[in-house]
Coordinates of C-alpha atoms in Angstrom, one line a residue:
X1302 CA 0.0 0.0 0.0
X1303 CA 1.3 3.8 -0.8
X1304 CA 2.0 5.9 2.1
X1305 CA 1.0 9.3 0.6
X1306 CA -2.3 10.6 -0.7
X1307 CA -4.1 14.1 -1.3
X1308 CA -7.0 13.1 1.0
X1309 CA -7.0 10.5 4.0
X1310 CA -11.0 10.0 5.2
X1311 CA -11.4 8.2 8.2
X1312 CA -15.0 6.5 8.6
X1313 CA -17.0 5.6 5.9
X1314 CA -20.8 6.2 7.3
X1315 CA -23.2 9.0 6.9
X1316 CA -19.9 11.7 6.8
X1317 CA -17.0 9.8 5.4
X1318 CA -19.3 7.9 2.9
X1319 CA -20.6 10.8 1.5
X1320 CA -17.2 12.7 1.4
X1321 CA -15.8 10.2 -0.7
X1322 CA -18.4 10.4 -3.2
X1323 CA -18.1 13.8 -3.8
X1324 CA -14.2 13.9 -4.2
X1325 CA -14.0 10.3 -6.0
X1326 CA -14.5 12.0 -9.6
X1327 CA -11.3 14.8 -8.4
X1328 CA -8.8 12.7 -9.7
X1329 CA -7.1 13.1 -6.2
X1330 CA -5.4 10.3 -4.7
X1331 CA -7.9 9.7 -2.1
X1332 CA -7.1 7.0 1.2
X1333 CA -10.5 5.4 2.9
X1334 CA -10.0 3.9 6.2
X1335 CA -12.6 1.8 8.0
X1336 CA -11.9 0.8 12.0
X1337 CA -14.7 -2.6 10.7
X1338 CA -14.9 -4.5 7.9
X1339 CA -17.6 -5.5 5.1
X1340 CA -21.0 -6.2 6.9
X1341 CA -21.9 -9.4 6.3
X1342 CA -25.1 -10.4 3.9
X1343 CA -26.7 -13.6 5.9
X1344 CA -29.9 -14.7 7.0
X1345 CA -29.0 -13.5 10.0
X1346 CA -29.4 -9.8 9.0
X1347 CA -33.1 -10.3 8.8
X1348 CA -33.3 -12.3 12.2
X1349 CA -34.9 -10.1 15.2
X1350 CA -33.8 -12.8 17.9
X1351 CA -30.2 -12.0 16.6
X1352 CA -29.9 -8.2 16.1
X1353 CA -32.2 -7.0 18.9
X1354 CA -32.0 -10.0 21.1
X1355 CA -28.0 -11.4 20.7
X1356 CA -26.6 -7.8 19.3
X1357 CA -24.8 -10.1 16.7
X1358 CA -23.5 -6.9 14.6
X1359 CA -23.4 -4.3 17.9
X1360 CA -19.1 -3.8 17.7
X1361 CA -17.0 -4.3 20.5
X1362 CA -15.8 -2.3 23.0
X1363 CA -17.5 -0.9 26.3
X1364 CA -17.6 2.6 27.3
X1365 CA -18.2 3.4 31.1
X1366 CA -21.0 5.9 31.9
X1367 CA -20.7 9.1 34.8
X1368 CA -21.0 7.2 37.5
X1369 CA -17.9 4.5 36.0
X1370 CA -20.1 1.7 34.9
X1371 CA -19.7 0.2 32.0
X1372 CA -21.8 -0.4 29.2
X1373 CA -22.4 -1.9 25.7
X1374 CA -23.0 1.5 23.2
X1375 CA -24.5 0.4 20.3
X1376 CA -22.3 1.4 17.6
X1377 CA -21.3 -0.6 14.5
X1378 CA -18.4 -0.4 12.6
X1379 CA -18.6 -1.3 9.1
X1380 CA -18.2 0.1 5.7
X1381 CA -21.2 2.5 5.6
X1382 CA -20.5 3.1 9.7
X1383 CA -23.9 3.7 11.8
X1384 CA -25.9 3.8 8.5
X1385 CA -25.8 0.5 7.4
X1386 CA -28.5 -0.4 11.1
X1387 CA -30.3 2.9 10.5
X1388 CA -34.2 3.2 9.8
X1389 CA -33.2 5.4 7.1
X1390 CA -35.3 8.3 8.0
X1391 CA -34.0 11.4 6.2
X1392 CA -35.2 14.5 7.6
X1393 CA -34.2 18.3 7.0
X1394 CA -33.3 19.9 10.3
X1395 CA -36.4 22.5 10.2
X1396 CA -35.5 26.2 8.9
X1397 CA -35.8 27.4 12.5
X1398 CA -33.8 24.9 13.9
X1399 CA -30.8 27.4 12.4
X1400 CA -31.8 30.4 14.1
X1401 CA -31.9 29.0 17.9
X1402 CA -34.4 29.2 20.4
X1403 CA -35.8 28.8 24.0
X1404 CA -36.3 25.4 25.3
X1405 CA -37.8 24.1 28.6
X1406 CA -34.2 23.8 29.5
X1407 CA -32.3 26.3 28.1
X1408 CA -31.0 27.8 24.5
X1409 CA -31.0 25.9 21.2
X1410 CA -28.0 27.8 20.1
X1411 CA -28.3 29.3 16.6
X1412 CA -25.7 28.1 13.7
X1413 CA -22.9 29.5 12.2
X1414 CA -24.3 29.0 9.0
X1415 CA -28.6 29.5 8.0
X1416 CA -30.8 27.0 6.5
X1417 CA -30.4 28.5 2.8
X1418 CA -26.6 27.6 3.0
X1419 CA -27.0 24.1 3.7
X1420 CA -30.5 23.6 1.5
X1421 CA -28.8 23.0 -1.8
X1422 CA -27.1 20.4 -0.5
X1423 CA -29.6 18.8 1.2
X1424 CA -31.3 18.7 -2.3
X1425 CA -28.2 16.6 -3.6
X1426 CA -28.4 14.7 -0.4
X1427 CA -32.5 13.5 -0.9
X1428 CA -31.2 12.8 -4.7
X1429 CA -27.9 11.2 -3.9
X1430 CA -29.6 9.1 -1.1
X1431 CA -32.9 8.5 -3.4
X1432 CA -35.4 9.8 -0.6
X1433 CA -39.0 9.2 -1.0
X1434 CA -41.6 11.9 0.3
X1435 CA -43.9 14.1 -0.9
X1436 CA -43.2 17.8 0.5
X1437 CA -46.2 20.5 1.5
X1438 CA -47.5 17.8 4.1
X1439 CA -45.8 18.7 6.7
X1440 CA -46.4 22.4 8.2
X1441 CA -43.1 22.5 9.6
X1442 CA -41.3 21.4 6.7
X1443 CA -38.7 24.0 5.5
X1444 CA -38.5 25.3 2.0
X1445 CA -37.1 23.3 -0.6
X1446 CA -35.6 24.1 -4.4
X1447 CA -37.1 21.0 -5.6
X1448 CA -39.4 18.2 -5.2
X1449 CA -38.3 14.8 -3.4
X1450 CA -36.9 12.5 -6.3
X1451 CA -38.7 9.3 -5.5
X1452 CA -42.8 9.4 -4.7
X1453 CA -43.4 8.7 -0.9
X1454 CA -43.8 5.4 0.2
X1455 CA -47.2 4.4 0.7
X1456 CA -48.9 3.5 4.0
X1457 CA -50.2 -0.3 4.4
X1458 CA -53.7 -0.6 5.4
X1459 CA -53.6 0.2 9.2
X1460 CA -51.2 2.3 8.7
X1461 CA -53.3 5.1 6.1
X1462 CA -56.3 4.4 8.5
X1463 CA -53.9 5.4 11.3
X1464 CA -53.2 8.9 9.2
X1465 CA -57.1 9.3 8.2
X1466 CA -58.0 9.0 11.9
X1467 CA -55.2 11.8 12.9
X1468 CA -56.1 14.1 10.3
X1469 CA -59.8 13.7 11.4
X1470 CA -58.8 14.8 14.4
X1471 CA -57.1 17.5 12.9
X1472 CA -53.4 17.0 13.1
X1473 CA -51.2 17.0 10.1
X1474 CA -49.9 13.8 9.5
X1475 CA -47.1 13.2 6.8
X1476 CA -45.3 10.4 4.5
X1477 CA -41.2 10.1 6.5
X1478 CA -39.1 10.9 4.2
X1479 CA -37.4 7.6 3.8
X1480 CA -34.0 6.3 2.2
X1481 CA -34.8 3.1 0.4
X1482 CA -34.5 1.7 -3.0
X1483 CA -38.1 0.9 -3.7
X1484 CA -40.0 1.0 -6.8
X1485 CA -43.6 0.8 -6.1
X1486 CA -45.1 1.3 -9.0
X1487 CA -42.7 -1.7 -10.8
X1488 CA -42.1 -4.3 -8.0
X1489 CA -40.8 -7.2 -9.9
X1490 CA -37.5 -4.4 -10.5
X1491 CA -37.3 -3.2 -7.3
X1492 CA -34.8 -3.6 -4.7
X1493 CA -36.8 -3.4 -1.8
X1494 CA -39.2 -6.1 -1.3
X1495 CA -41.0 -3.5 1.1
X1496 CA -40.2 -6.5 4.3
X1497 CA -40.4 -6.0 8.2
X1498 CA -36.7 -6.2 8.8
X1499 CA -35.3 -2.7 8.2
X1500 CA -35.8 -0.6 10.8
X1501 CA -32.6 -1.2 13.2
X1502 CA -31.3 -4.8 10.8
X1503 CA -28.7 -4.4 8.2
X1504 CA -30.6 -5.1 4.3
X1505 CA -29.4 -8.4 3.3
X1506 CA -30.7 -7.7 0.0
X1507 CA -28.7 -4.2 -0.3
X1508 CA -31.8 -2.0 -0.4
X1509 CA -31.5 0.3 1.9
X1510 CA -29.8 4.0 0.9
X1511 CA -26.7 3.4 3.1
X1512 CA -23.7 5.0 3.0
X1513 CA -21.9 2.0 1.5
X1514 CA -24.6 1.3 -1.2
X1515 CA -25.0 4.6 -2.0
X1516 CA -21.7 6.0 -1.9
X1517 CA -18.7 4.0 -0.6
X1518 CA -19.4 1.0 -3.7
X1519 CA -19.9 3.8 -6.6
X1520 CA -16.4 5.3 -5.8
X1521 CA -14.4 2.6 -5.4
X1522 CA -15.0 2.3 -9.2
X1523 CA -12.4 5.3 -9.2
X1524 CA -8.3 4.1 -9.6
X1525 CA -7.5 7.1 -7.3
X1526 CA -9.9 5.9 -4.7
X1527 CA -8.4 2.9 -1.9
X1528 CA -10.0 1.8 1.0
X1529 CA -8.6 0.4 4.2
X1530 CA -10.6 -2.0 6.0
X1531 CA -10.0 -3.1 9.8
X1532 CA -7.6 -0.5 10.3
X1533 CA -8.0 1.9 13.5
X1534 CA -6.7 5.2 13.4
X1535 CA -4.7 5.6 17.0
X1536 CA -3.7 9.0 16.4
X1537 CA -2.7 12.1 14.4
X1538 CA 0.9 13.7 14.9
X1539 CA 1.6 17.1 13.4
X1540 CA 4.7 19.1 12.4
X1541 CA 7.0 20.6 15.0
X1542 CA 4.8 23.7 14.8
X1543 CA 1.7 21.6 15.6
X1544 CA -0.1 23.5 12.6
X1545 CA -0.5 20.5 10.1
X1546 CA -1.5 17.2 10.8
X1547 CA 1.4 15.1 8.9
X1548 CA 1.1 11.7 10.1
X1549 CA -2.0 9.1 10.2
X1550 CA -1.0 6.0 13.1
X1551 CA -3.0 2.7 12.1
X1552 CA -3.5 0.1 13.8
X1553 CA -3.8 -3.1 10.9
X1554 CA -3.4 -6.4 10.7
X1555 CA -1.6 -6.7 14.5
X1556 CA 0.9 -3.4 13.0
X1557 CA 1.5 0.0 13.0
X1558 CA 1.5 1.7 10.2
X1559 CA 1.9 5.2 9.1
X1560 CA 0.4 6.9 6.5
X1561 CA 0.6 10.6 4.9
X1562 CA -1.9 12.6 3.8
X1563 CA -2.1 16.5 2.6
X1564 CA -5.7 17.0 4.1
X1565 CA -7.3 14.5 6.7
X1566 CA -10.7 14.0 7.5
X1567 CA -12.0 12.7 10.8
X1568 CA -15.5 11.1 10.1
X1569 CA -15.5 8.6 12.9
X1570 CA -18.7 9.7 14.5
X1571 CA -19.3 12.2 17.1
X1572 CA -17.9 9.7 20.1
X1573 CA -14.7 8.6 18.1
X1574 CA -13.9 11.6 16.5
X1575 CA -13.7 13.4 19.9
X1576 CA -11.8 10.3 20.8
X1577 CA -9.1 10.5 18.4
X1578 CA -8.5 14.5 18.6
X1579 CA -8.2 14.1 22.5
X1580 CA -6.2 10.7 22.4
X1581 CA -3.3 13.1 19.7
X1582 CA -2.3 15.6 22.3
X1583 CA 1.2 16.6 21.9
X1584 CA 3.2 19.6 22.8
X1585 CA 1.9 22.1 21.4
X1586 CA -1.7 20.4 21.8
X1587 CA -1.7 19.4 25.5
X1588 CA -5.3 18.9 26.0
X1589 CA -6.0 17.4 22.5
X1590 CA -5.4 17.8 18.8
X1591 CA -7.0 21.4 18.1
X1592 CA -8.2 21.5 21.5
X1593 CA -7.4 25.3 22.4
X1594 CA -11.4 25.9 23.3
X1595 CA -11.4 23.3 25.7
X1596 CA -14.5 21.6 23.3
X1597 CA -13.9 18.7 22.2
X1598 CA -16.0 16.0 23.5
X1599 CA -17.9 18.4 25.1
X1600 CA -21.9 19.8 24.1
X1601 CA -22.5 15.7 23.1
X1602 CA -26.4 15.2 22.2
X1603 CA -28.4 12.6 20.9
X1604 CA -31.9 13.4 21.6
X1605 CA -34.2 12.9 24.4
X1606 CA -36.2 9.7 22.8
X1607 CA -38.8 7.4 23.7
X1608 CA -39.4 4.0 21.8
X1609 CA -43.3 2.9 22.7
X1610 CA -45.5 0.7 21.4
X1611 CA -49.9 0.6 21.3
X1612 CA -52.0 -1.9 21.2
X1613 CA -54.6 -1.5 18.2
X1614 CA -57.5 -2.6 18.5
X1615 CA -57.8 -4.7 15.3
X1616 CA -55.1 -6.4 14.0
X1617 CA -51.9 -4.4 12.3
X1618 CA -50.6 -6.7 9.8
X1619 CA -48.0 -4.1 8.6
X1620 CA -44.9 -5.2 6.8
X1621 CA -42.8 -1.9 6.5
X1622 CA -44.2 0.3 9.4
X1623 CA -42.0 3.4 9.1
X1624 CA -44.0 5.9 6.5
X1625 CA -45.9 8.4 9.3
X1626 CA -44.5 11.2 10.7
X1627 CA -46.8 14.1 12.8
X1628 CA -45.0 17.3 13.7
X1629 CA -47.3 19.4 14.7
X1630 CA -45.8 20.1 18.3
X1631 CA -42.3 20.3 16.9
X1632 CA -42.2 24.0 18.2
X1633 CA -45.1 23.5 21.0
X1634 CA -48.6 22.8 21.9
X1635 CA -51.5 24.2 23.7
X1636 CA -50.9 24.7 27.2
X1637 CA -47.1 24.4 26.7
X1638 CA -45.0 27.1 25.0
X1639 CA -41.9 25.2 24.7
X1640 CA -40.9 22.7 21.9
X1641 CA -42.1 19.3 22.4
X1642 CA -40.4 16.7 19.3
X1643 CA -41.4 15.1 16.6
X1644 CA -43.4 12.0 16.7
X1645 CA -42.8 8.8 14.1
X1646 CA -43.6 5.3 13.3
X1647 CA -40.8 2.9 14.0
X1648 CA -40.1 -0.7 12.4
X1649 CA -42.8 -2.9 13.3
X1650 CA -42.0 -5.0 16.5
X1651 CA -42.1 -8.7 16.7
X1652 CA -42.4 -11.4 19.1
X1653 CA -38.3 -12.0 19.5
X1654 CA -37.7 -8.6 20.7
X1655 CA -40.2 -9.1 23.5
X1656 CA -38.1 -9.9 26.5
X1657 CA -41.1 -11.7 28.3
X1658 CA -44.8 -12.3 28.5
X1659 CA -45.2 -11.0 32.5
X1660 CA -44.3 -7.1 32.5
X1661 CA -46.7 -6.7 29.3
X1662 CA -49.1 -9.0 31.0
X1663 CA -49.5 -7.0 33.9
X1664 CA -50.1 -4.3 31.5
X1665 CA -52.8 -6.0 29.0
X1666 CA -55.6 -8.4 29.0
X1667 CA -53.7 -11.4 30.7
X1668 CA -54.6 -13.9 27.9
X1669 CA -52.1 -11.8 25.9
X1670 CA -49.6 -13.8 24.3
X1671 CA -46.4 -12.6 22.6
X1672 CA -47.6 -13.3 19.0
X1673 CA -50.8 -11.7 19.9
X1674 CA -49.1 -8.9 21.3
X1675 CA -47.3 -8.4 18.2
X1676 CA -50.3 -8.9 15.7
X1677 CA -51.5 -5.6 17.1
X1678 CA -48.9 -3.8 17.8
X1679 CA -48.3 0.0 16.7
X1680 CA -44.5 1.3 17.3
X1681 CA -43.8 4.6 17.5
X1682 CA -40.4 6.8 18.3
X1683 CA -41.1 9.9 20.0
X1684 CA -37.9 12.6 19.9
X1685 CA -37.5 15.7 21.7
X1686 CA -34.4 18.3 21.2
X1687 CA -31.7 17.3 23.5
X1688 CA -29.8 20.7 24.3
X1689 CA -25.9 21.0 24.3
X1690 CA -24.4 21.7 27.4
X1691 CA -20.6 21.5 28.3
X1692 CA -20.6 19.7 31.3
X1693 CA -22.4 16.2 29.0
X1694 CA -19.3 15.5 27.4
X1695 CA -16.8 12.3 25.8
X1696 CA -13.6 12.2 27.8
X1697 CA -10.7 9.2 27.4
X1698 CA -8.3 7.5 29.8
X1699 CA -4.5 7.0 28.6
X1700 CA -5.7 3.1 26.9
X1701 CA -8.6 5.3 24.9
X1702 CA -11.3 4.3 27.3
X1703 CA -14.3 6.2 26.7
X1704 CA -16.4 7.9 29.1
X1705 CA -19.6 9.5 28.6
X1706 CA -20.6 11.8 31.3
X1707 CA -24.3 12.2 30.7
X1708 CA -27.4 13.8 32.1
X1709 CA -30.7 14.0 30.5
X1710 CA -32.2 17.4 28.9
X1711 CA -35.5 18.2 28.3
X1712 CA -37.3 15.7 30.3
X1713 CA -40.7 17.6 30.7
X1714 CA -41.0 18.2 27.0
X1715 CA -40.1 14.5 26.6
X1716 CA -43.0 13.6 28.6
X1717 CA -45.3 16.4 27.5
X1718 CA -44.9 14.1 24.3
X1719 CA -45.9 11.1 25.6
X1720 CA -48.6 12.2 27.2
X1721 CA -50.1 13.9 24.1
X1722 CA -49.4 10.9 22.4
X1723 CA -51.2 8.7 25.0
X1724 CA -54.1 11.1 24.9
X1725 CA -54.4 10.7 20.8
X1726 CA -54.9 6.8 20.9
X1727 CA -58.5 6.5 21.7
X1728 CA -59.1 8.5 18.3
X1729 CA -57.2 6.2 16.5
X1730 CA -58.4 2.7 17.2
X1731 CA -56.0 1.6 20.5
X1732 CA -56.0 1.1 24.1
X1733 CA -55.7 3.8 25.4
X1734 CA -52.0 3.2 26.9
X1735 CA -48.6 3.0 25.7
X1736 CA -45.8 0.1 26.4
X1737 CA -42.2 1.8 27.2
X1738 CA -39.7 0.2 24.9
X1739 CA -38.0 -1.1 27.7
X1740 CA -40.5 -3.4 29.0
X1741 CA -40.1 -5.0 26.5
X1742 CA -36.9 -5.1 24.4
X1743 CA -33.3 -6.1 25.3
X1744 CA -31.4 -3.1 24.5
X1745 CA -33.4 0.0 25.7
X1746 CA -32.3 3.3 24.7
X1747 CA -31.1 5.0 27.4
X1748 CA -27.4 6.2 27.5
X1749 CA -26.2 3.2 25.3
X1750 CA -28.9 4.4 22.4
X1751 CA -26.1 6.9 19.9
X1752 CA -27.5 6.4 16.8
X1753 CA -27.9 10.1 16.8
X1754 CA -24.9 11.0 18.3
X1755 CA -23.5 14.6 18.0
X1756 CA -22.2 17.9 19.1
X1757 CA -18.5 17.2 20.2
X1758 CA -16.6 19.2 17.8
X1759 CA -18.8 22.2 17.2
X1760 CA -18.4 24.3 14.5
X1761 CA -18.5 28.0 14.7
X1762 CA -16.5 31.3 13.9
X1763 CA -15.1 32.2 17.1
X1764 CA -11.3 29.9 18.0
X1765 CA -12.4 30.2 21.4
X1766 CA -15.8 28.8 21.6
X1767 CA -15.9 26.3 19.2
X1768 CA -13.2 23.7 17.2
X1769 CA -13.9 23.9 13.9
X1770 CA -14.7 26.7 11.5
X1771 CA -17.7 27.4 9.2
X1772 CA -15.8 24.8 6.2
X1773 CA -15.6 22.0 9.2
X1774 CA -12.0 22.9 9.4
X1775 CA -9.9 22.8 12.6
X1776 CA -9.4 26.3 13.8
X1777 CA -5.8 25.6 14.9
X1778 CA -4.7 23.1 12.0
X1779 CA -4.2 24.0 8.3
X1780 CA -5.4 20.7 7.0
X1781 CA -7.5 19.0 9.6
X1782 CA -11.0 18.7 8.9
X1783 CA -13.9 16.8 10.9
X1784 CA -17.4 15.7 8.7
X1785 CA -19.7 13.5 10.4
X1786 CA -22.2 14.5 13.9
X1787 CA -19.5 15.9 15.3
X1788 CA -19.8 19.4 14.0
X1789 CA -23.6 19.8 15.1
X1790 CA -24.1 23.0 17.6
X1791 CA -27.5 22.0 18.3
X1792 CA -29.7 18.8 16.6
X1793 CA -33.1 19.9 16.2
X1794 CA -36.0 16.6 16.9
X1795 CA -35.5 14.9 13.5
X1796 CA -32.7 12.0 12.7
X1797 CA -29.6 13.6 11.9
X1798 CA -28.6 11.7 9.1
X1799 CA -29.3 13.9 6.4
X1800 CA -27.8 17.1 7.9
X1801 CA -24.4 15.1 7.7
X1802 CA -24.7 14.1 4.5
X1803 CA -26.2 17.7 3.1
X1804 CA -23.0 18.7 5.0
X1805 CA -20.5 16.1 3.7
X1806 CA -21.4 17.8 0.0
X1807 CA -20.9 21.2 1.2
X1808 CA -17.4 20.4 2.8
X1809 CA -16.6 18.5 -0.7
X1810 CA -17.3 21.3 -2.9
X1811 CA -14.8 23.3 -0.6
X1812 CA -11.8 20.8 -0.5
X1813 CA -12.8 20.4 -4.3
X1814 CA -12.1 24.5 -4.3
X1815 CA -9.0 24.0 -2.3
X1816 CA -7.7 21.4 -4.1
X1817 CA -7.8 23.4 -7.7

């Protein structure tokens, strides 16, 4: 393998992935490196005893928590990172999500940057990424320069009865904008098959719009592009000057190897990329590689979230659950002036991921029985805005051990949420209660839940209040860059997936400028 490229990206999910994509067609020699390897395609993939139940593809590694404990996070590292277990929900981050706001607990700081800087490229992302949706239904959506590329996926029976009864009732249901190669109207072509094993399971079948299908695999048909697989980045070292980053440490294959490269790219996720800034401190960096703010790993978010199920009242014999959204107390609701979330449909549940028949039991008609349970079961995901705030932060020991010292935000809202939810089921043919996710299911959210991961290298114009600047470069390194979560100041109620990929484009067309 060479030793020296233009470009070195490390991580290859929602940040890197994209990244690549966009520079692939440069010409520049361009160095990929992935800390996993190629995700398996087995039967396994589509098996809810072994994802949800045995974690078969969750990576290794513990982290410890505030209090020292330690716990399984449920990352996965593979070509296409986080991405290739997501539900694929592709949201904008609203237009006032830019601007900042009061919350129940405190600011939603505004962005260096407005929505109308990152909307072209979230255009390019929904295109790249082949989202479905249909725009104007939802009130809160923010402008868009053109229509969603693919038509939105269509609700299964229970599921369009589910958004008849809430628009009855006069809410403002909407089609998620989802990231899936599906062609309705000619099925015997299409990728998807439209199945019940998406939501949280890797696609055995490749249809889902992950960062490896979508962009990883279409640039490695580029000479100039190479990727590294199993290969952990242990650190950056920089000139004498500590100004440029001049050396990339990997770990591969039992060795150390060193690698050059004139711009490097940190995309290993919010956690990781914190990790590897702070785990590069030198002299001139004592408290982490372009650490001078004293942010890095600090501000980390990833939303105040509930996972619930109802039981309906007649049978929901959904396949592919995840095509309703309802934002109408994004910003607040009657009697509460504060943002409250977003509320969506998650993959359908199913009798594996039930840990046991008892604590539902005590809940439900006693006959219940798991299968029953899950023949009329309606999953929801309900996400209020966690806030940034310095003291939630990523630290690491000397070995790399990660801690996440964590405290909740926006609790009330969070529960204002559920409530109102709870409140809405009678109109819409359920019990009128709601089944915590972690009744039920192995793997509850809680602090182990980073899927949305964000905030611990913010961007922002000021050196001293933030790490990187408005282009996702490191204030205090000529050729250091960070695209993935990390650069989030704040991260809205909707899946941040798309924002990092809108961004990923924005940061290519700059290096693409630099690079001239």
């Amino acid at each position: 393998m060479k030793t020296d490229y233009d470009i070195i990206i490390i991580g290859t999910g929602a940040g890197g992935g994209t990244l690549v994509h966009r520079l692939a067609p440069s010409g520049k020699s361009i160095l990929l490196i992935e800390r996993g390897g190629w995700l398996k395609r087995e039967p396994e993939n589509w098996s809810a005893e072994e994802v949800f139940v045995n974690g078969r593809y969750v990576s290794k590694g513990l982290w410890r928590d505030k209090n020292g404990k330690e716990f399984q996070p449920g990352t996965y590292h593979y070509v296409g990172g986080m991405t290739k277990m997501y539900g694929a929900a592709l949201f904008r981050l609203r237009e006032r999500d830019f601007l900042g706001f009061a919350h129940y607990d405190g600011l939603s700081p505004a962005w260096p940057i407005d929505y109308y800087d990152m909307e072209p490229y979230y255009t390019q992302a929904e295109h790249l990424y082949q989202v479905h949706g249909i725009r104007g239904e939802d009130p809160t959506d923010p402008p868009a320069s053109a229509p969603y590329i693919c038509p939105p996926v269509s609700h299964e029976p229970r599921i369009q009865k589910l958004s008849d009864d809430l628009a009855a009732a006069g809410y403002h249901p909407f089609h998620t904008p989802a990231g899936i190669l599906l062609n309705e109207a000619n099925m015997p072509y299409s990728t998807c098959v439209r199945c019940r094993d998406c939501d949280g399971f890797p696609c055995v079948v490749h249809a889902k719009s992950d960062a490896e299908i979508i962009a990883v695999r279409p640039a490695l048909q580029y000479p100039n592009v190479t990727l590294l697989i199993d290969a952990q980045v242990m650190r950056l070292n920089t000139n004498a000057s500590g100004t440029t980053v001049t050396e990339v440490v990997i770990q591969h294959e039992g060795q150390t190897e060193i690698v050059r490269g004139n711009i490097v790219v940190s995309s290993c996720g919010a956690a990781n990329s914190a990790r590897l800034l702070l785990m590069s401190a030198n002299e001139k960096h004592p408290n982490g590689l372009a650490n001078g703010s004293d942010q890095i790993g600090r501000n980390y978010m990833f939303h105040t979230s509930q996972a619930v199920l109802a039981i309906s009242k007649e049978p929901n014999p959904t396949q592919y659950q995840k095509t309703l959204g309802l934002n109408d107390f994004y910003f607040g609701m009657e009697g509460f002036d504060f943002p409250v979330g977003s509320i969506q449909m998650v993959g359908k549940s199913q009798a594996p991921m039930y840990r046991g028949e008892k604590p539902i039991e005590t809940l439900l008609a006693p006959n219940f029985v798991l299968e029953k349970i899950a023949d009329h079961a309606v999953d929801f995901w309900l996400m209020t805005e966690d806030l940034p705030k310095p003291e939630n932060r990523i630290t690491v020991d000397q070995e790399g051990q990660i801690t996440l010292n964590y405290t909740a935000t926006n609790e009330v809202p969070s529960g204002k949420l559920y409530d109102k939810l709870k409140s809405m089921l009678g109109q819409c043919g359920m019990h009128e209660h709601l089944i915590p996710r972690q009744v039920y299911l192995k793997n509850d959210i809680g602090v182990a839940g980073v899927a949305h991961q964000s905030g611990t290298c913010k961007f922002g114009t000021d050196p001293k209040t933030s790490v990187l600047d408005t282009n996702c470069k490191a204030h205090e390194l000529d050729n250091l860059y960070a695209v993935d979560t990390s650069f989030f100041p704040s991260i809205g109620a909707v899946n941040p997936a798309l924002t990092a990929m809108a961004n990923a484009l924005r940061v290519g067309d700059h290096l693409l400028e630099r690079l001239k």
